[in-house]
Coordinates of C-alpha atoms and ligand atoms in Angstrom, one line a residue:
X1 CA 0.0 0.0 0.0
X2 CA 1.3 3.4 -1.3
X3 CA 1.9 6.3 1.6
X4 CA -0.8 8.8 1.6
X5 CA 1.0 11.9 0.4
X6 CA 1.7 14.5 3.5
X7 CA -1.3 17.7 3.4
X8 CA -0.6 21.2 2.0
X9 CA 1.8 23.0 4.2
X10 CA 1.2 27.0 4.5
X11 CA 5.0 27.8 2.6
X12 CA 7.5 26.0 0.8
X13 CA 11.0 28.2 0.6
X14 CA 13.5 27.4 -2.2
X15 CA 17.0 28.1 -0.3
X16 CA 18.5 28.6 3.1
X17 CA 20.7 31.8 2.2
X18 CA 19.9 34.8 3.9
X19 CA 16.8 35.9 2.0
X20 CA 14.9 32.3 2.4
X21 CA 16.4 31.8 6.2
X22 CA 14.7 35.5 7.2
X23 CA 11.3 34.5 5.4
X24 CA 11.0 31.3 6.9
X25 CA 11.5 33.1 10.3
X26 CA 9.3 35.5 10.0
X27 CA 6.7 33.3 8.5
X28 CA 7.8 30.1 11.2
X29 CA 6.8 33.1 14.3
X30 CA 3.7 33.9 12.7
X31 CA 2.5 29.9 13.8
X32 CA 2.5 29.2 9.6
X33 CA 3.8 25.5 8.6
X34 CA 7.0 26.2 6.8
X35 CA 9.6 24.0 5.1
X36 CA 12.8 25.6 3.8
X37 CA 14.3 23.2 1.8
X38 CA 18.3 24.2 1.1
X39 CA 20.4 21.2 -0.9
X40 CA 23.8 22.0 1.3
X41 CA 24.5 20.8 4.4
X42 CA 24.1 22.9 7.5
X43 CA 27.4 25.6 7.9
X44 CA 28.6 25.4 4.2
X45 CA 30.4 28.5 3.6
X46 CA 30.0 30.4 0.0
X47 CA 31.8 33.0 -2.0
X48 CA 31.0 36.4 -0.9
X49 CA 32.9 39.2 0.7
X50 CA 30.6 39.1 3.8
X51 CA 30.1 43.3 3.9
X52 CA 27.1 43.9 5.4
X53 CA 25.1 47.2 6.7
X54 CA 24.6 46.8 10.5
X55 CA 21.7 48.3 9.7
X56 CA 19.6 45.3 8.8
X57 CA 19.6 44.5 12.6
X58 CA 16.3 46.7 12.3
X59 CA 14.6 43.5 10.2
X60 CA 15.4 41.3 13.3
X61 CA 13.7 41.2 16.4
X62 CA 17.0 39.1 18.0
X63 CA 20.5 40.3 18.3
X64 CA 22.7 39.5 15.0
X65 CA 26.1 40.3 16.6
X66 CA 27.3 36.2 16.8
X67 CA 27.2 36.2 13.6
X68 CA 29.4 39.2 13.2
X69 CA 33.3 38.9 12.9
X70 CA 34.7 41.7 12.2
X71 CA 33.3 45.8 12.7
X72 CA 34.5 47.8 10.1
X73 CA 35.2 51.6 11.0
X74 CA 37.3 52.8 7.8
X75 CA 37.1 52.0 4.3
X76 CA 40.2 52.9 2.1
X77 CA 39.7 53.1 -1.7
X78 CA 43.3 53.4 -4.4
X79 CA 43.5 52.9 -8.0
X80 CA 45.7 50.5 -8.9
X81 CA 47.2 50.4 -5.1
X82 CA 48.0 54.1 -5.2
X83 CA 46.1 57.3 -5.1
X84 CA 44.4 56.6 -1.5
X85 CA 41.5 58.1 -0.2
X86 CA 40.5 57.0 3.5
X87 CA 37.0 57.6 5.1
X88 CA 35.4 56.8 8.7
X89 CA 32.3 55.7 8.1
X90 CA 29.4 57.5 10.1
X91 CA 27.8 56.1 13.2
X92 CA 28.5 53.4 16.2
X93 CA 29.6 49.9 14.0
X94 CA 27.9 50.8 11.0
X95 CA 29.2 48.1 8.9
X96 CA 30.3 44.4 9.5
X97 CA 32.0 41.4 8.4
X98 CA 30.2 38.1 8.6
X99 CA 31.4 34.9 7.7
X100 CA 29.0 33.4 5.4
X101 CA 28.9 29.8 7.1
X102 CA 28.1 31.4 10.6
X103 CA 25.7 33.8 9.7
X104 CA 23.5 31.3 7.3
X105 CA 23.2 28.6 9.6
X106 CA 22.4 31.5 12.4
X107 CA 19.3 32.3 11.2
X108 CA 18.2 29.2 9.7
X109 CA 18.7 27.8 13.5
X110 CA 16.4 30.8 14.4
X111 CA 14.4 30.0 12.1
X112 CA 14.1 26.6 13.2
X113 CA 13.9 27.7 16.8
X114 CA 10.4 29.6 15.6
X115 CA 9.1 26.0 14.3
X116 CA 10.1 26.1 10.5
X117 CA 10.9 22.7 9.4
X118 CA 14.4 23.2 8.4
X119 CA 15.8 20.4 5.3
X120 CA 19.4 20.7 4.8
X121 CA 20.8 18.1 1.9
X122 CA 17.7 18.3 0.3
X123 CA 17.7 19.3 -3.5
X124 CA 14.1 20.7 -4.9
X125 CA 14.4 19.5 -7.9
X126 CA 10.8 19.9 -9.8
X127 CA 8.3 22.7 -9.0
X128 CA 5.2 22.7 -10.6
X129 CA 1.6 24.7 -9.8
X130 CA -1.3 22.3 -9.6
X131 CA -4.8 23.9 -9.3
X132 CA -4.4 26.1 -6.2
X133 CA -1.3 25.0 -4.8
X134 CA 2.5 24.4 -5.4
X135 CA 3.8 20.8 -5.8
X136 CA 7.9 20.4 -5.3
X137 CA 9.7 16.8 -5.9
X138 CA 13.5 16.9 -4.0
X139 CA 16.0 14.7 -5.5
X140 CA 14.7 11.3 -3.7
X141 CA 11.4 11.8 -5.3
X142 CA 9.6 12.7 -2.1
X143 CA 6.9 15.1 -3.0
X144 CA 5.3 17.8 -1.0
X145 CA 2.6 20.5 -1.8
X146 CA 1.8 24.3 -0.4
X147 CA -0.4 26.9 -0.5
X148 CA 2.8 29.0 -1.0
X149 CA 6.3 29.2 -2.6
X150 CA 9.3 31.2 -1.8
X151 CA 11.6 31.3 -4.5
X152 CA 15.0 32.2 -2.9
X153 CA 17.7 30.0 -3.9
X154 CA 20.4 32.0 -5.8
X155 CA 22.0 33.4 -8.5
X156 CA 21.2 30.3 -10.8
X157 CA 17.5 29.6 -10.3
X158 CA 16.2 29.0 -13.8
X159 CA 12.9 29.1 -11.6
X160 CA 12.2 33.0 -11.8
X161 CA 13.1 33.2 -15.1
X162 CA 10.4 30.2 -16.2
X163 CA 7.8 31.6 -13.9
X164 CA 7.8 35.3 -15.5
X165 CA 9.3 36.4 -12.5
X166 CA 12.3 39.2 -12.5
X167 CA 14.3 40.1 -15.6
X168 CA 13.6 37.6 -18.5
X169 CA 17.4 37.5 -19.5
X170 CA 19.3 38.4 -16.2
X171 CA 22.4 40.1 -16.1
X172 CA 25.4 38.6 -14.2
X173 CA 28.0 39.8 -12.6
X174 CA 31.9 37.8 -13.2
X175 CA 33.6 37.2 -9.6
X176 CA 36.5 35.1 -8.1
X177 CA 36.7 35.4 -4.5
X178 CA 39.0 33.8 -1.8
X179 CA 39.7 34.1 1.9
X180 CA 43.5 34.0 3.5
X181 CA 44.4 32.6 6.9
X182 CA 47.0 35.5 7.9
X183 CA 47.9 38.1 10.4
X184 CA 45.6 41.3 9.9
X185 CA 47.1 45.2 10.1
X186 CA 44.2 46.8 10.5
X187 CA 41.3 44.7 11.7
X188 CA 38.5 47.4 11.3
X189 CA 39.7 48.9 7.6
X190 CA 37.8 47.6 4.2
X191 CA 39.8 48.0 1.2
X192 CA 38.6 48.9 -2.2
X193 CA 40.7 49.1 -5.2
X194 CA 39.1 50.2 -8.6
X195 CA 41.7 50.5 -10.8
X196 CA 43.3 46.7 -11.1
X197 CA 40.3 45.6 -12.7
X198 CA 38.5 46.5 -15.8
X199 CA 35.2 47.2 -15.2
X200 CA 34.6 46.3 -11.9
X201 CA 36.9 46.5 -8.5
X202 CA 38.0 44.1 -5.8
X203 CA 38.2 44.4 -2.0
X204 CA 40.3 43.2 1.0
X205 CA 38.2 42.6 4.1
X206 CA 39.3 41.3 7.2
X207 CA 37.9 38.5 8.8
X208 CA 39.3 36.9 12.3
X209 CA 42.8 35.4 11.6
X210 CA 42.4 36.5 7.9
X211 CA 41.0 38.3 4.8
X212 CA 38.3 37.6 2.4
X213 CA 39.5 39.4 -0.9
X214 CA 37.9 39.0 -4.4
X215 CA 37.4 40.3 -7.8
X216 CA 34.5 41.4 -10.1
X217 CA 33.2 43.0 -12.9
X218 CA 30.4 44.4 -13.8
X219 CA 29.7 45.1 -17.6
X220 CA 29.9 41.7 -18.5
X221 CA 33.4 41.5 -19.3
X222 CA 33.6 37.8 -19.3
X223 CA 37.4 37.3 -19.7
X224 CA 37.9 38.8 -16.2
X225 CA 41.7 37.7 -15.7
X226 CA 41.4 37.9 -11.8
X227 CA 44.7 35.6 -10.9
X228 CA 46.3 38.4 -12.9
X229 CA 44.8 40.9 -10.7
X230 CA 45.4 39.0 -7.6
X231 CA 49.3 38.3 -8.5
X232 CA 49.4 42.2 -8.0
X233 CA 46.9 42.5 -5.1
X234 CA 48.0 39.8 -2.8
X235 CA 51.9 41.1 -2.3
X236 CA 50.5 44.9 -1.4
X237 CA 49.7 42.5 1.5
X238 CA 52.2 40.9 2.2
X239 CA 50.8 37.5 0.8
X240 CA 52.3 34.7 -1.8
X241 CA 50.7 35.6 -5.5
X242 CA 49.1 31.8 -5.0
X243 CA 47.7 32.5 -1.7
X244 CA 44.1 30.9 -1.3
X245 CA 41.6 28.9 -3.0
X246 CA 39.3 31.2 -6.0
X247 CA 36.3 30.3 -5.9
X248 CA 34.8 31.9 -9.4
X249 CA 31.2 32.5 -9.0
X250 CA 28.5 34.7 -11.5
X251 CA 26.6 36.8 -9.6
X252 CA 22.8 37.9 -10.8
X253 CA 22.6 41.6 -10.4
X254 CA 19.8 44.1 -10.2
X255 CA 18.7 45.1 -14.3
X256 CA 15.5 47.1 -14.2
X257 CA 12.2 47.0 -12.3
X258 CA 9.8 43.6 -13.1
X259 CA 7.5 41.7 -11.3
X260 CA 8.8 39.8 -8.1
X261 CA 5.1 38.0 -7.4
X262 CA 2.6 35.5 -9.3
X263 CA 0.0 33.1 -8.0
X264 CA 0.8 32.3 -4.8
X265 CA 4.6 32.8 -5.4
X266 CA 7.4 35.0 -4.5
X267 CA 11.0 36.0 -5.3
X268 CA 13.3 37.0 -2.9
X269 CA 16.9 37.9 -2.5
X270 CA 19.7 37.1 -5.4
X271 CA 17.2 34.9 -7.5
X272 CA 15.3 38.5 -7.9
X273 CA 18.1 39.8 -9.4
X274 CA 18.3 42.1 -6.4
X275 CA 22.2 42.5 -6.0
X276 CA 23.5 46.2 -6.7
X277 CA 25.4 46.7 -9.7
X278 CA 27.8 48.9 -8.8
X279 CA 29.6 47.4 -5.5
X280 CA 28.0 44.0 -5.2
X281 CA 26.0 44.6 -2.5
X282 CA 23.8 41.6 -2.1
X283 CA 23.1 40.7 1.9
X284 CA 21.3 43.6 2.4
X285 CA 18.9 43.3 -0.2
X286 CA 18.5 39.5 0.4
X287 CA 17.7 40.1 4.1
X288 CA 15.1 42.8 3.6
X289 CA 13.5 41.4 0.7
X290 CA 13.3 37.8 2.8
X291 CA 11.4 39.6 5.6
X292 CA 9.2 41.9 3.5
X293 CA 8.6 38.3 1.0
X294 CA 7.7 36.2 4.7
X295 CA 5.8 39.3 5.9
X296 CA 3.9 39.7 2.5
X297 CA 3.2 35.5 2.4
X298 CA 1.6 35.5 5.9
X299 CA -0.4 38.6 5.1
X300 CA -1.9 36.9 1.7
X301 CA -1.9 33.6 3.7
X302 CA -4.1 35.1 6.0
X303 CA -6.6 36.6 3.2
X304 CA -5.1 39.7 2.1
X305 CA -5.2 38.7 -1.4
X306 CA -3.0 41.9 -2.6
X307 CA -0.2 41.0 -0.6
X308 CA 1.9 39.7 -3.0
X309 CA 1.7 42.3 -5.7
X310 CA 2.2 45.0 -2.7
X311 CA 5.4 43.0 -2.2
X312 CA 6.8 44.0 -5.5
X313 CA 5.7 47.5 -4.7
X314 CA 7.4 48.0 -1.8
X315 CA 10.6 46.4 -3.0
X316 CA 11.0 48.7 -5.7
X317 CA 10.4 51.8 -3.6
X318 CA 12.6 50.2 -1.0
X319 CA 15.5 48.9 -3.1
X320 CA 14.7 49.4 -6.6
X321 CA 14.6 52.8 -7.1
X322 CA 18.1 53.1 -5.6
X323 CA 19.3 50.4 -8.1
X324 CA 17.7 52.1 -10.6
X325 CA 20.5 54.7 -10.2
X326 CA 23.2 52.1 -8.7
X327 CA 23.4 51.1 -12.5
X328 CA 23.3 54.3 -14.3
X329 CA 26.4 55.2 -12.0
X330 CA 28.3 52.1 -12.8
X331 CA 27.4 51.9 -16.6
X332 CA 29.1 55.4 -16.5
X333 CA 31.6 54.9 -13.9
X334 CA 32.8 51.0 -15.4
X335 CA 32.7 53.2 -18.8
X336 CA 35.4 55.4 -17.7
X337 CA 37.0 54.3 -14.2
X338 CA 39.8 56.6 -14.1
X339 CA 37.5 59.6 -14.8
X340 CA 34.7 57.9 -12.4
X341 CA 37.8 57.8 -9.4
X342 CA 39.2 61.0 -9.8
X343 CA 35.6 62.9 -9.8
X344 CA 33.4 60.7 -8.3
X345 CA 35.6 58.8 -5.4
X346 CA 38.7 61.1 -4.9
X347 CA 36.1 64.7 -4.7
X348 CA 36.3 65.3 -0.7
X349 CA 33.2 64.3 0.2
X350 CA 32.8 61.2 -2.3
X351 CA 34.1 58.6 -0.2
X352 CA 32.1 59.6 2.7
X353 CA 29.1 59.4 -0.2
X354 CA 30.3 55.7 -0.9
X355 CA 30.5 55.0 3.1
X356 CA 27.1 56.4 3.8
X357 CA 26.2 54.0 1.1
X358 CA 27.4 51.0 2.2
X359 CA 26.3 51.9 5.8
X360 CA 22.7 52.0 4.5
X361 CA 22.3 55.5 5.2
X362 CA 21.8 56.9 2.1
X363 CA 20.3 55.4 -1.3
X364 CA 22.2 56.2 -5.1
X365 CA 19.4 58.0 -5.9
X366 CA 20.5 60.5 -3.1
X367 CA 23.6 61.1 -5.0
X368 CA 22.7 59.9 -8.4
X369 CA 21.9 62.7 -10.7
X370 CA 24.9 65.3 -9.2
X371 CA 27.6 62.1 -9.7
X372 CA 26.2 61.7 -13.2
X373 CA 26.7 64.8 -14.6
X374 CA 30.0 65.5 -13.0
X375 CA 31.0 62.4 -14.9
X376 CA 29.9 62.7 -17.9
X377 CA 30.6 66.5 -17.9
X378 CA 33.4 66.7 -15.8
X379 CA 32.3 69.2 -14.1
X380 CA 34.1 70.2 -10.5
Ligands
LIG1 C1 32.3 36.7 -4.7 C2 31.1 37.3 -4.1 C3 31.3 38.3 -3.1 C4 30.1 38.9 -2.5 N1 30.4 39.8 -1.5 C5 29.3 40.4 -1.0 C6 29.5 41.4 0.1 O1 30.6 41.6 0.6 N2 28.4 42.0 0.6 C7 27.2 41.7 0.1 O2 26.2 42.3 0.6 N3 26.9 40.8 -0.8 C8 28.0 40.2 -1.4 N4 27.8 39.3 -2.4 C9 26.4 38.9 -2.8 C10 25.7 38.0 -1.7 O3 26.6 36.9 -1.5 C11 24.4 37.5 -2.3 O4 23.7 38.6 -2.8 C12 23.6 36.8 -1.2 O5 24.2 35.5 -0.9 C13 22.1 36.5 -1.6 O6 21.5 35.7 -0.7 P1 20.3 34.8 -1.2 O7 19.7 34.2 0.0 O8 19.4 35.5 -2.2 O9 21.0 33.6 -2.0 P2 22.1 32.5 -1.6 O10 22.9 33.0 -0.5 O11 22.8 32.1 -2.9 O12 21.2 31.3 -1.1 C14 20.5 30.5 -2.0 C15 20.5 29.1 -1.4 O13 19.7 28.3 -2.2 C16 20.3 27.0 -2.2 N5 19.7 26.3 -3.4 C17 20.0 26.5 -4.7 N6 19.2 25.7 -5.4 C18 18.5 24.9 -4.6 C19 17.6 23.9 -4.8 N7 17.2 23.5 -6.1 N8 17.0 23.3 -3.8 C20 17.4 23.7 -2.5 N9 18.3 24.6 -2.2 C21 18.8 25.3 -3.3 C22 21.8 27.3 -2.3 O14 22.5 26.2 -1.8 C23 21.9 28.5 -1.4 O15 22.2 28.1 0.0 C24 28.8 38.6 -3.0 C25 28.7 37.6 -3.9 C26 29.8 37.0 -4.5 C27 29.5 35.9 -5.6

């Protein structure tokens, strides 16, 4: 005799990164039946610099300093090593370092600690809509149906793109990224170098006991030579040309405004192509957009049948109108880098600009239209 397959559940979530982890929290608190399926083991790490805002603390009702390792206080941008410009960045510990396998499995263990049914190893490898609900097969042919679907697993969904969902032909980003076990100088100062690589920059964090340095580009400059940029990066700190294991990864970045909602479905995080095209920045968006997508799914869940397309709104006005001018800056900027880092980045109060950025403080659209023209005009 055949099982009797298991009933609806409220939410399945495609992906334990940061964006499916924060919806399946705040979906898991709200007393809805969740399963976040992730095909990795708990604690893998990934690539990614680990920058983060510390102001997506305000998304979290529980503290998000264990996952933290490092609190950056400076950022120093060069081109090509040289030409410095050094800025604090505003605030009390504006902007951290975490380490990608602490601060996944953190909230997916908070998430599990509000009752979401956590499934680590477990490939979703069909999704299909049936009726009124969502059917998903993993990859031992175990089957399990929802009222609701989270997509949030990455960069290299195809699901998105199949379900009309984000940019039809997304737009990647090229990267190579590595960490270093090492001594650290300065344990609170972010590097950013834009003129090693063409179109794009890399960046020296430091981690406990280390650095997490990498490489991309932006424009889609897919010959990106990055060991040749790293055999002139890695000496300015005192490291072997070799040093590390690359880890190349394509990143899905932010290309325009499109729908992130359908039937009772959602995108959320790197798989909405939410990542900002001019520094990478992809944690923030993938934490916010995981709460507003779990917010917005227990709101719809709960009859408020415009939830989901009041998702995309809010999105956009929340992130995507700031993208919007994130990549009109680094189409221009990419264009011309050395103009870009002597008007935009070396003008007095441009890094601050960049710092208030990355500190959350302030969106590209802020800054947008003035950096524009100077670039293209040249103007003082
Ligand atoms: C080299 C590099 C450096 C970066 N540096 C920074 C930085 O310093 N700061 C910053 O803010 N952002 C950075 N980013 C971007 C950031 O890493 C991403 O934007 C962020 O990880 C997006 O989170 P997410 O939850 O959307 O996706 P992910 O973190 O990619 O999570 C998706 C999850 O889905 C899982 N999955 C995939 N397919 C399936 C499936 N079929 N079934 C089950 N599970 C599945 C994956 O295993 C993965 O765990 C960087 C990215 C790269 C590549």
């Amino acid at each position: 005799m055949s099982a009797l397959p298991a009933p609806p559940v409220d939410t399945i979530i495609l992906g334990a990164g940061p964006a499916g982890a924060s919806a399946a929290f705040h979906l898991a608190r709200h007393g809805r039946h969740v399963v976040l399926f992730e095909r990795e083991e708990r604690g893998r790490g990934k690539a990614c610099g680990g920058g983060m805002a510390a102001s997506v603390q305000r998304w979290f009702p529980f503290d998000l300093s264990p996952a933290v390792d490092q609190v950056i206080r400076e950022v120093r941008f060069t081109w090509a090593l040289e030409d410095p410009v050094r800025a604090v960045l505003p605030g009390e510990a504006p902007f951290w370092i975490v380490r990608r396998s602490v601060l996944d499995a953190f909230l997916a263990d908070r998430a599990g600690e509000a009752g979401a049914d956590l499934r680590f190893g477990t490939e979703v490898v069909a999704v299909e809509r049936q009726g009124d609900l969502w059917n998903v097969v993993d990859q031992h042919g175990q089957a399990l149906a929802s009222r609701s679907l989270l997509i949030a697993n990455g960069s290299s969904s195809p699901l998105p793109g199949r379900l009309g969902l984000g940019p039809s032909r997304p737009r990647f980003a090229t990267t190579l990224s590595l960490e270093v076990e090492c001594p650290i100088a300065n344990p609170d100062l972010a590097r950013f170098d834009f003129g090693l690589v063409p179109q794009g920059f890399c960046w020296v964090f430091p981690r406990q006991r280390g650095y997490s340095i990498g490489v991309g580009t932006f424009l889609g400059a897919e010959d990106l030579d990055a060991d040749a940029v790293l055999r002139r990066l890695l000496p300015s700190l005192g490291l072997s040309p070799e040093a590390g294991q690359r880890r190349p990864t394509r990143l899905r970045i932010w290309d325009g405004h499109h729908p992130l909602d359908g039937p009772g479905v959602l995108v959320a995080g790197d798989a909405a192509s939410l990542c900002d095209p001019f520094l990478a920045e992809g944690l923030r968006p993938a934490l916010m957009s995981g709460c507003q997508a779990g917010l917005a799914l227990e709101a719809w869940l709960g009859g408020d049948v415009q939830a989901l397309k009041r998702y995309t709104a809010t999105i956009r006005r929340d992130w995507g109108e700031s993208m919007m001018w994130g990549k009109r800056i680094a189409q221009v900027f990419y264009r011309f880098p050395r103009v870009g880092y002597q008007l935009g980045i070396k003008r007095p109060t441009a890094p601050q600009r960049i710092a208030q950025i990355l500190s959350g403080e302030m969106g590209y659209g802020d800054i947008a239209q003035r950096v524009i023209r100077r670039l293209l005009f040249q103007r003082g």
